[in-house]
XYZ file of C-alpha atoms in Angstrom:
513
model
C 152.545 63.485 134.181
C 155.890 62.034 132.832
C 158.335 59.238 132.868
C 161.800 59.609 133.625
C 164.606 56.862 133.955
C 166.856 56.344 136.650
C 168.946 53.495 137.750
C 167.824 50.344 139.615
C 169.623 51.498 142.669
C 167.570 54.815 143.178
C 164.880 54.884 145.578
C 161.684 55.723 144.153
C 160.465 56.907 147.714
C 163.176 60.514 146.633
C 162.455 63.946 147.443
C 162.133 66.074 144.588
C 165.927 67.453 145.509
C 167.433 64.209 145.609
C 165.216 63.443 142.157
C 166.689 66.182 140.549
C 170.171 65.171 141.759
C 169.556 61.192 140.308
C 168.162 62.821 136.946
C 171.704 64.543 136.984
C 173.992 62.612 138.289
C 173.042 59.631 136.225
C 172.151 60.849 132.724
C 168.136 60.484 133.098
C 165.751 62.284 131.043
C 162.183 62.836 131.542
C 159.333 63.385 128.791
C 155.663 64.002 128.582
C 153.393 60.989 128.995
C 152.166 61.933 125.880
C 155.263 60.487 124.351
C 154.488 57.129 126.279
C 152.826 54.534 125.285
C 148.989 53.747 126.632
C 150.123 50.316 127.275
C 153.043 51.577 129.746
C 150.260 54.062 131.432
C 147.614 51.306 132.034
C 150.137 48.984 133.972
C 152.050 51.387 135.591
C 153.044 49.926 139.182
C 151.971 46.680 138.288
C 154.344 43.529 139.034
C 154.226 40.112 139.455
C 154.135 36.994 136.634
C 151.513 36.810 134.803
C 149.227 33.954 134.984
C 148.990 32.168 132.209
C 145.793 30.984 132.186
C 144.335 34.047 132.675
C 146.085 35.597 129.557
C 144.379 32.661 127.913
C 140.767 33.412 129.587
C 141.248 37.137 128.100
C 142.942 36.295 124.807
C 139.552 33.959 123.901
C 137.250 36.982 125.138
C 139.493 39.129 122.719
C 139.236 36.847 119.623
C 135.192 36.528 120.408
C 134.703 40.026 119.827
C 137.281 40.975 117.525
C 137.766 38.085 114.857
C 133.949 37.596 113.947
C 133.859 41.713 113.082
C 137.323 41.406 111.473
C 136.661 38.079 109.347
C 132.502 40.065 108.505
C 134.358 43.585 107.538
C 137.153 41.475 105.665
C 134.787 39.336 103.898
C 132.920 42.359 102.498
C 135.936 44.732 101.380
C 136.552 41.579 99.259
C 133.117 41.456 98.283
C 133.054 45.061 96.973
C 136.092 45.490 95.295
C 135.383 42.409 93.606
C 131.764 43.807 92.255
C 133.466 45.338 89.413
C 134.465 41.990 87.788
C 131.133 40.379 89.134
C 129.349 43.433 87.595
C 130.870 42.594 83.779
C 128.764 39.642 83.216
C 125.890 40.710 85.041
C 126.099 43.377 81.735
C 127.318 46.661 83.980
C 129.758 47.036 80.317
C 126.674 47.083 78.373
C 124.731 48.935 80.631
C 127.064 51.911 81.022
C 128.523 51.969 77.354
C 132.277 51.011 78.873
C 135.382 50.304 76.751
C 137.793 47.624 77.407
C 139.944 50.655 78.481
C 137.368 52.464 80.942
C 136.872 49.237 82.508
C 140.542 48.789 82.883
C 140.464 52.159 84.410
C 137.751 51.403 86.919
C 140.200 48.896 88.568
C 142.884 51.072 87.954
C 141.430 54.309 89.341
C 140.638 52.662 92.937
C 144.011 51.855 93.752
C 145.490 55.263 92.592
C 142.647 56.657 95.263
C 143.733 54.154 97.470
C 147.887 54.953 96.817
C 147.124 58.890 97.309
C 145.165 58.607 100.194
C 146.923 55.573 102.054
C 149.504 57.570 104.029
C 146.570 60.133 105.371
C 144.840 57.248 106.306
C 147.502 55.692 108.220
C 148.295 59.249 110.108
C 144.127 59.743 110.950
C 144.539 55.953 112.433
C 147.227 56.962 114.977
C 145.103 60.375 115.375
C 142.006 59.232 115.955
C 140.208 56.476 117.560
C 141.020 53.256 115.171
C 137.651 51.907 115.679
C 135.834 55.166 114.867
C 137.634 56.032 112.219
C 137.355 53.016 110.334
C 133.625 53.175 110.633
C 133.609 56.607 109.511
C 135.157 55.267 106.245
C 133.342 52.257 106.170
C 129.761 54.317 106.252
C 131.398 56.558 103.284
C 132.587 53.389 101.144
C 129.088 52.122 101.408
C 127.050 54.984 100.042
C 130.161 54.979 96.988
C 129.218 51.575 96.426
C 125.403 52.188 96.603
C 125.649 55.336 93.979
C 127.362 53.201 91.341
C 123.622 51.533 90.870
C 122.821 55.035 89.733
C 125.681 55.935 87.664
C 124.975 55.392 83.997
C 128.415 56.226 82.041
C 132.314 55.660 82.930
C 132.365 59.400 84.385
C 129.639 58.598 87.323
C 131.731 55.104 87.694
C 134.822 57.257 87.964
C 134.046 59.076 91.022
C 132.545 56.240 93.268
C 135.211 54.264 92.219
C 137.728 56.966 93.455
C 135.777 57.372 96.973
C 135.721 53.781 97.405
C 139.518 53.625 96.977
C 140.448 56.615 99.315
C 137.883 54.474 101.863
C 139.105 51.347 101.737
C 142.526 52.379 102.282
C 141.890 52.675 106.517
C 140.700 49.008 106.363
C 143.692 46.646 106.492
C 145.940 49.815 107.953
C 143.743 49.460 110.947
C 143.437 46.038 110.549
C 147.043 45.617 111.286
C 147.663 48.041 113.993
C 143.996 46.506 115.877
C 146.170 43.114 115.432
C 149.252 44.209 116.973
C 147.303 45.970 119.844
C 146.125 43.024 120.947
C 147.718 40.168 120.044
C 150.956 38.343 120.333
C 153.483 38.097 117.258
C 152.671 34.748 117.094
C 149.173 35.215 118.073
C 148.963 37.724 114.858
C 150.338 35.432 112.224
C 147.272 33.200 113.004
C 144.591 36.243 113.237
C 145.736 38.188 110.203
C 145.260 35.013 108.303
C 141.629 34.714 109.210
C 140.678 38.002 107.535
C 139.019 36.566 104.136
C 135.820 35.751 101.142
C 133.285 33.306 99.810
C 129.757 34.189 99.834
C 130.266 37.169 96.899
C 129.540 34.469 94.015
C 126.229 33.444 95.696
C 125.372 36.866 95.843
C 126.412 37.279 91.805
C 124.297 34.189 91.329
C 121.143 35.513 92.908
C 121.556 38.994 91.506
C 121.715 37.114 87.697
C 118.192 36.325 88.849
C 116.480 39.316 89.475
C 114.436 40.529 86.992
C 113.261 44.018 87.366
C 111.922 46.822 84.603
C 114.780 49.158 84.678
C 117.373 48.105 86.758
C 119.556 45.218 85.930
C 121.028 42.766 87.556
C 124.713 44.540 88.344
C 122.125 47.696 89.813
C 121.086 44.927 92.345
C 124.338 43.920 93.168
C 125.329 47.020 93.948
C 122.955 48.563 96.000
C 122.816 44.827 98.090
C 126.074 44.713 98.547
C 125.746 48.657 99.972
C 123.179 48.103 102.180
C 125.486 44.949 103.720
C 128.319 47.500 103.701
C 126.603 50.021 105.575
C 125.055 47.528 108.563
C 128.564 46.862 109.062
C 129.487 50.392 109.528
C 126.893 50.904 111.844
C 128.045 47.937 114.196
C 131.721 49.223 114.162
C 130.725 52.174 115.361
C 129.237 50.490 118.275
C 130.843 47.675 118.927
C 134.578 47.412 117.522
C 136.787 48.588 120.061
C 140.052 51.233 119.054
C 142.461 49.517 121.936
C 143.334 47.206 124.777
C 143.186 49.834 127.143
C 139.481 51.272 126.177
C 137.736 47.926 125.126
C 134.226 48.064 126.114
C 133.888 43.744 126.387
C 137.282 43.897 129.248
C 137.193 44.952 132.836
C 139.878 47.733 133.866
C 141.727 43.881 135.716
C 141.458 42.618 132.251
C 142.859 45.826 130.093
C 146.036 45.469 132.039
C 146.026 41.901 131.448
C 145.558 42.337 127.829
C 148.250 45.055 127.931
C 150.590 42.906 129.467
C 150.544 39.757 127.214
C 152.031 41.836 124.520
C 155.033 42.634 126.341
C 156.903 39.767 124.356
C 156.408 42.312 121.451
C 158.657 44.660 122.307
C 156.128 46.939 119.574
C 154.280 48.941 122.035
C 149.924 49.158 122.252
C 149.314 52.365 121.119
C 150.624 55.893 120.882
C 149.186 58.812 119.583
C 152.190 61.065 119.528
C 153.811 61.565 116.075
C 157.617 60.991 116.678
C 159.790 62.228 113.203
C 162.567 59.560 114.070
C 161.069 56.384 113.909
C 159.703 57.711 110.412
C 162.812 58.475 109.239
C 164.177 55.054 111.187
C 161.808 53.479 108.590
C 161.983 55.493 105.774
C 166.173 54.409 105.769
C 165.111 50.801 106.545
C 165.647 48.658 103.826
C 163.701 45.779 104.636
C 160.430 48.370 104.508
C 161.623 48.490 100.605
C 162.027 44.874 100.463
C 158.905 44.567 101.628
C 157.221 47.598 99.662
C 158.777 45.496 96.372
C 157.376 42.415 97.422
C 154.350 43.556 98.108
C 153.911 45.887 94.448
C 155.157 42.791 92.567
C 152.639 40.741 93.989
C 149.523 42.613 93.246
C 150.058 42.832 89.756
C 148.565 39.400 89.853
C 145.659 41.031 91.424
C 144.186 42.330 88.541
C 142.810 38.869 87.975
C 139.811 40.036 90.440
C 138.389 42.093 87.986
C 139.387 39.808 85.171
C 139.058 36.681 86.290
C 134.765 35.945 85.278
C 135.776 37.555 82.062
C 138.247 34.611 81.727
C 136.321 31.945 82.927
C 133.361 33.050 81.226
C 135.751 32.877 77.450
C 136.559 29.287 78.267
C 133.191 28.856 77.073
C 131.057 28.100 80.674
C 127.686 30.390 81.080
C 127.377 33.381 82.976
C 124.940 31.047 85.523
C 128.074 28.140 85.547
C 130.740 31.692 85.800
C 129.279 32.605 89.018
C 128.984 29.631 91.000
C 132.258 28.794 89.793
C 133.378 32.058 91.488
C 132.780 30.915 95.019
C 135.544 27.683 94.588
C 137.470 30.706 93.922
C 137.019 32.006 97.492
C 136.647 28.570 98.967
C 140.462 27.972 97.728
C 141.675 31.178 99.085
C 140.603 30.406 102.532
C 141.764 27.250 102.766
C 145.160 27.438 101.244
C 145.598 30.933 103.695
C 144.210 29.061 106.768
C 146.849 26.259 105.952
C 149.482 28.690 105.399
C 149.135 30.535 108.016
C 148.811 27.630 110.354
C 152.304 26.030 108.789
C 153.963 29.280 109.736
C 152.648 29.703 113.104
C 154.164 26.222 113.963
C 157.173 26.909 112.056
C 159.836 28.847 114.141
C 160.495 31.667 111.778
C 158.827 29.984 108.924
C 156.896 32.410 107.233
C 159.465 33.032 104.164
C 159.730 29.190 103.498
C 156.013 28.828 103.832
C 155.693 31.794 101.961
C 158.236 30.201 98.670
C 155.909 26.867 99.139
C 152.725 28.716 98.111
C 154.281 30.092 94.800
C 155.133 27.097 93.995
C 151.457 26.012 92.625
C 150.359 29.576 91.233
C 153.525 28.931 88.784
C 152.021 25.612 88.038
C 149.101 27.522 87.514
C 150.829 30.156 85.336
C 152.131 27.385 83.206
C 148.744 25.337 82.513
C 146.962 28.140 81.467
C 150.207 29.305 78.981
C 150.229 25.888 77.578
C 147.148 23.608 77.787
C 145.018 23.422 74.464
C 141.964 26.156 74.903
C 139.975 23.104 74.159
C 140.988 21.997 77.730
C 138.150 23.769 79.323
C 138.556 22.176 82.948
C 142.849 22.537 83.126
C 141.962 25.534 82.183
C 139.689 26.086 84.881
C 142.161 24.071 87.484
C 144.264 26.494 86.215
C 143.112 29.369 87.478
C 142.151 28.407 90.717
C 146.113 27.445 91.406
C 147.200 31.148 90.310
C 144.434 31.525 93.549
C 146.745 30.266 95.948
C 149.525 32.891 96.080
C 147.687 35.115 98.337
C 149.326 33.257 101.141
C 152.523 35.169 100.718
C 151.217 38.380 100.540
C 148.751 37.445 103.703
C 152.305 36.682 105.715
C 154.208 39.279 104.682
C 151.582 41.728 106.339
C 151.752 39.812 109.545
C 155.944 39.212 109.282
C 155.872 43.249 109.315
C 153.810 44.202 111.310
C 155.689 41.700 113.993
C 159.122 43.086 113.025
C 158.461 46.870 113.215
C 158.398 48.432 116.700
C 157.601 51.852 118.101
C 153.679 52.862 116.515
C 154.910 55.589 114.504
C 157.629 53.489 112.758
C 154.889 51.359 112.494
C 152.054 52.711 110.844
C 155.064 54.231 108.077
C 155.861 51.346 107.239
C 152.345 50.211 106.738
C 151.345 53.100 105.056
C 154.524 51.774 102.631
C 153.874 48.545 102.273
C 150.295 49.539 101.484
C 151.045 52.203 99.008
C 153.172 49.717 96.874
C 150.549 47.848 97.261
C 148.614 50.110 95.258
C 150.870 50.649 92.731
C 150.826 46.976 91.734
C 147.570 47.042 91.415
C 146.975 50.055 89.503
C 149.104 48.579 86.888
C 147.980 45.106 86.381
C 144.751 46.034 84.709
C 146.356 47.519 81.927
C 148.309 44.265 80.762
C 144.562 42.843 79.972
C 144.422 44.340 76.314
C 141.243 43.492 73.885
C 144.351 42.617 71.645
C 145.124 39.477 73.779
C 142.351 37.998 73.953
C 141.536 35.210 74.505
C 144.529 33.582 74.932
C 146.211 36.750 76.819
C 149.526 35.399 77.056
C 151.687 38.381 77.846
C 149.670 39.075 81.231
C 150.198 35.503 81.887
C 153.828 36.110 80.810
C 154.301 38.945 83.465
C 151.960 37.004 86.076
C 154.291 34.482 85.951
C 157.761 36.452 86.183
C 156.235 38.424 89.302
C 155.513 34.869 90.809
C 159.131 33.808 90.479
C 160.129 36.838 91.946
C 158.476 37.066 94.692
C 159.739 34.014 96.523
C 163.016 35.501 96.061
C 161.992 38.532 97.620
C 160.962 36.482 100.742
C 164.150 34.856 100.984
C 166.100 38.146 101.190
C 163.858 39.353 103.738
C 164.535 36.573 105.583
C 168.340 36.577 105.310
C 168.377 40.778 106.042
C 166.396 39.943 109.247
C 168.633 36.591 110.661
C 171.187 39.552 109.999
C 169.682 42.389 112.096
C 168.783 39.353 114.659
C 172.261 38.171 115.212
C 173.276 42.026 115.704
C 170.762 42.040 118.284
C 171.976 39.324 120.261
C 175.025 40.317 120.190
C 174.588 43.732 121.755
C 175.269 43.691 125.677
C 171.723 43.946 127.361
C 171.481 47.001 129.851
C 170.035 45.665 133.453
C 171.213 48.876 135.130
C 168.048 50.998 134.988
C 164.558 51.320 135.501
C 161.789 53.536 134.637
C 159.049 55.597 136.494
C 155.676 57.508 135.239
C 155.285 59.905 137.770
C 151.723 60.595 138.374
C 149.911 63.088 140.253
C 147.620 61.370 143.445
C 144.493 62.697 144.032
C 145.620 64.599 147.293
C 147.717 66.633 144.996
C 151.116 64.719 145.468
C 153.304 63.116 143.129
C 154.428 59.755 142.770
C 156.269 57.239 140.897
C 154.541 53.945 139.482
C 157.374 51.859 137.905
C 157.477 50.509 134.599
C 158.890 47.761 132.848
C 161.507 49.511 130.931
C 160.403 47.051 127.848
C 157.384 49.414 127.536
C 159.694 52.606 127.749
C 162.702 51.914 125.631
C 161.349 51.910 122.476
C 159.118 54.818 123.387
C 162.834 56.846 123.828
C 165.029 55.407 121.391
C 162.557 53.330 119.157
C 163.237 49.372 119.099
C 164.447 47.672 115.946
């Protein structure tokens, strides 16, 4: 099978002479349908509008299987990577003779793991089936997360904290190439935002009340959020589906309708041919870097997750009152990312303003913390739910990419990228939380809040480099001069040519910016 172009004035009803002659005469190329994308194989020959409410009809049958497993599997990646800070005052430092700088390690150790192993990750997710493969991991993470119950010094910590790392780095990859497989660019802003936390405190809570001979409290959390961990792995493998053009839940009439609502795109479904160009297309992009910065200055920040009951717990609340007080934590983050997310998707190309809004009260934040009296247990407290409400930006800038990368190579690089920095910003945030700055730690406030009034800027560049690339764009003459086939082979042995939309080919060829 293959697709070759030729222009809108050649008969697709050619003999293979006269073929040959239109592949000469008029510059055409053919290539192997491997090279295609499964979107531009599954609606091959169709044509027609289509109907709108029937794109509707599928896109709600799409969201009720998809966005209950993606919200459950996001909900507990947050869950365990945020057992580690849940785990220090349920007396996992005590219990396993840690350091202040072996438990800065632990955080930091996962997202090295994660940073070394991110760009495998992404290349098994265009290999293999996305669905699959993430349950794979999934099933893996889980038993990491269930063997830290039996480790009983930093080295045994070490290790499951490296596997859970290397794991969890196929989650939001394939989080973001599931989104763009099946939904719209604006369609995505509003999904990615939906991934998110808030039951982990209540399980804290109850774990702080389990009294057992031999195995504390953070044992229990551990192996209970494992066993929740591994369920989920189990129903990915059955259940979450690795594209439009496979999902179990859709009839073959409503693959191709799924298919086709994503033509707007321009990004392709799926395809699991490795093409060198678009890597190197996004390797020499520099909006992937602008991104990759944004995204490494952002997490620093994040080393608040494994810090932040520490904090709260100095201000001089309980352990009991530290937990609870952990789920407002995740309460906040899902509301202020289902807001933002909302104000961008209503916003035409909002997401950078939006983005600048949300820094605006993590600064406040920043600044309360910095300067209210330590007497001033609840600003303190308000305090630190603010710095809470940045991960809005970094929640739209995965989307914004995603959306403004085309051609699935191109694309999973310049996950893989964004990811990696990611990591990096991570890895080095726990080390600004010295036993020397306690408890006031103002220099990791001080660098919290210079990477806070940084990133905004960030956005805005972004912004203005894309209105640039846009106006190019438009500005290019559009080609209406040719069309595309995928010549198949019929069952009585003979071959024919199914046209194409040549939105689905184009970037297959050339790659699409």
């Amino acid at each position: 099978m293959a697709l070759r172009r030729v222009p809108s004035n050649a008969a697709s009803s050619d003999t293979h002479g006269e073929k040959k002659k239109h592949l000469q005469e008029n510059h055409a190329h053919a290539v192997s349908t491997k090279e295609v994308d499964t979107g531009a194989q599954i609606i091959a020959g169709l044509s027609g509008e289509l109907d709108p409410a029937e794109a509707a009809r599928v896109r709600r049958k799409i969201d009720y299987h998809i966005l209950p497993m993606m919200c459950t599997l996001y909900w507990v990646q947050f869950m365990d990577k945020t057992t580690l800070g849940s785990a220090a005052i349920l007396g996992i430092i005590e219990g396993t003779h840690l350091s202040t700088n072996q438990y800065n390690w632990l955080g930091t150790i996962f997202y090295i793991s994660y940073f070394i192993f991110e760009y495998p990750q992404n290349l098994a997710l265009q290999r293999f089936p996305v669905g699959k493969w993430m349950s794979f991991n999934i099933f893996v993470w889980a038993i990491a997360l269930i063997c830290q119950a039996a480790s009983t010094n930093f080295a045994g910590l070490f290790v499951c904290r490296i596997f859970l790392g290397m794991c969890e780095g196929s989650i939001t990859a394939g989080f973001l190439i599931v989104s763009s497989m099946f939904y719209t660019r604006k369609e995505q802003t509003l999904r990615v935002g939906y991934w998110s936390q808030i039951i982990s405190g209540f399980i804290s809570f109850g774990s702080l009340h389990i009294k057992t001979t031999g195995f504390a409290p953070w044992q229990w959390l551990m192996v209970i959020t494992g066993v929740i961990t591994l369920t989920v792995a189990v129903l990915y493998w059955f259940f979450f589906p690795d594209s439009p053009t496979n999902a179990w839940f859709l009839t073959p009439s409503e693959r191709a309708t799924a298919v086709q609502r994503l033509k707007e795109n321009q990004t392709g479904v799926e395809n699991k041919h490795f093409k060198k160009e678009q890597m190197i297309e996004a390797l020499l992009d520099p909006k992937t870097w602008l991104f990759a910065l944004f995204s490494a200055l952002d997490n620093v920040p994040n080393s608040l997750t494994n810090q932040r009951q520490i904090i709260i717990s100095s201000f001089g609340f309980t352990y009991l009152d530290t937990t609870l007080l952990g789920c407002v934590d995740g309460f906040i983050e899902i509301m202020t990312i289902w807001t933002g997310v909302m104000l961008a998707a209503r916003i035409p190309n909002g997401r950078a303003y939006v983005g600048v809004i949300y820094f605006l009260p993590s600064l406040i934040g920043v600044l309360m913390i910095e300067f209210l009296p330590w007497s001033n247990q609840v600003g303190l407290l308000f305090g630190i739910w603010l710095v809470d409400i940045n991960t809005t930006g970094f929640v739209l800038s995965l989307s914004w990419l995603t959306n403004v990368t085309a051609g699935h190579t191109k694309r999973v690089t310049t996950n893989a990228i964004m990811l990696c920095a990611y990591c990096i910003g991570n890895a080095a945030g726990p080390f600004m939380w010295e036993l020397q700055y306690r408890p006031r730690n103002r220099i990791p406030w001080i660098v919290i809040g210079i990477c806070y009034l940084t990133c905004p800027l960030l956005l805005l560049a972004i912004r203005w480099l894309l209105a640039g690339e846009n106006a190019r764009r438009d500005a290019e003459p559009i080609e209406e001069d040719e069309e595309f086939f995928i010549e198949k082979e019929s069952e009585d042995g003979t071959r024919v040519q199914v046209k194409v939309d040549k939105v689905w080919c184009r970037r297959n060829i050339g790659g699409w910016r």
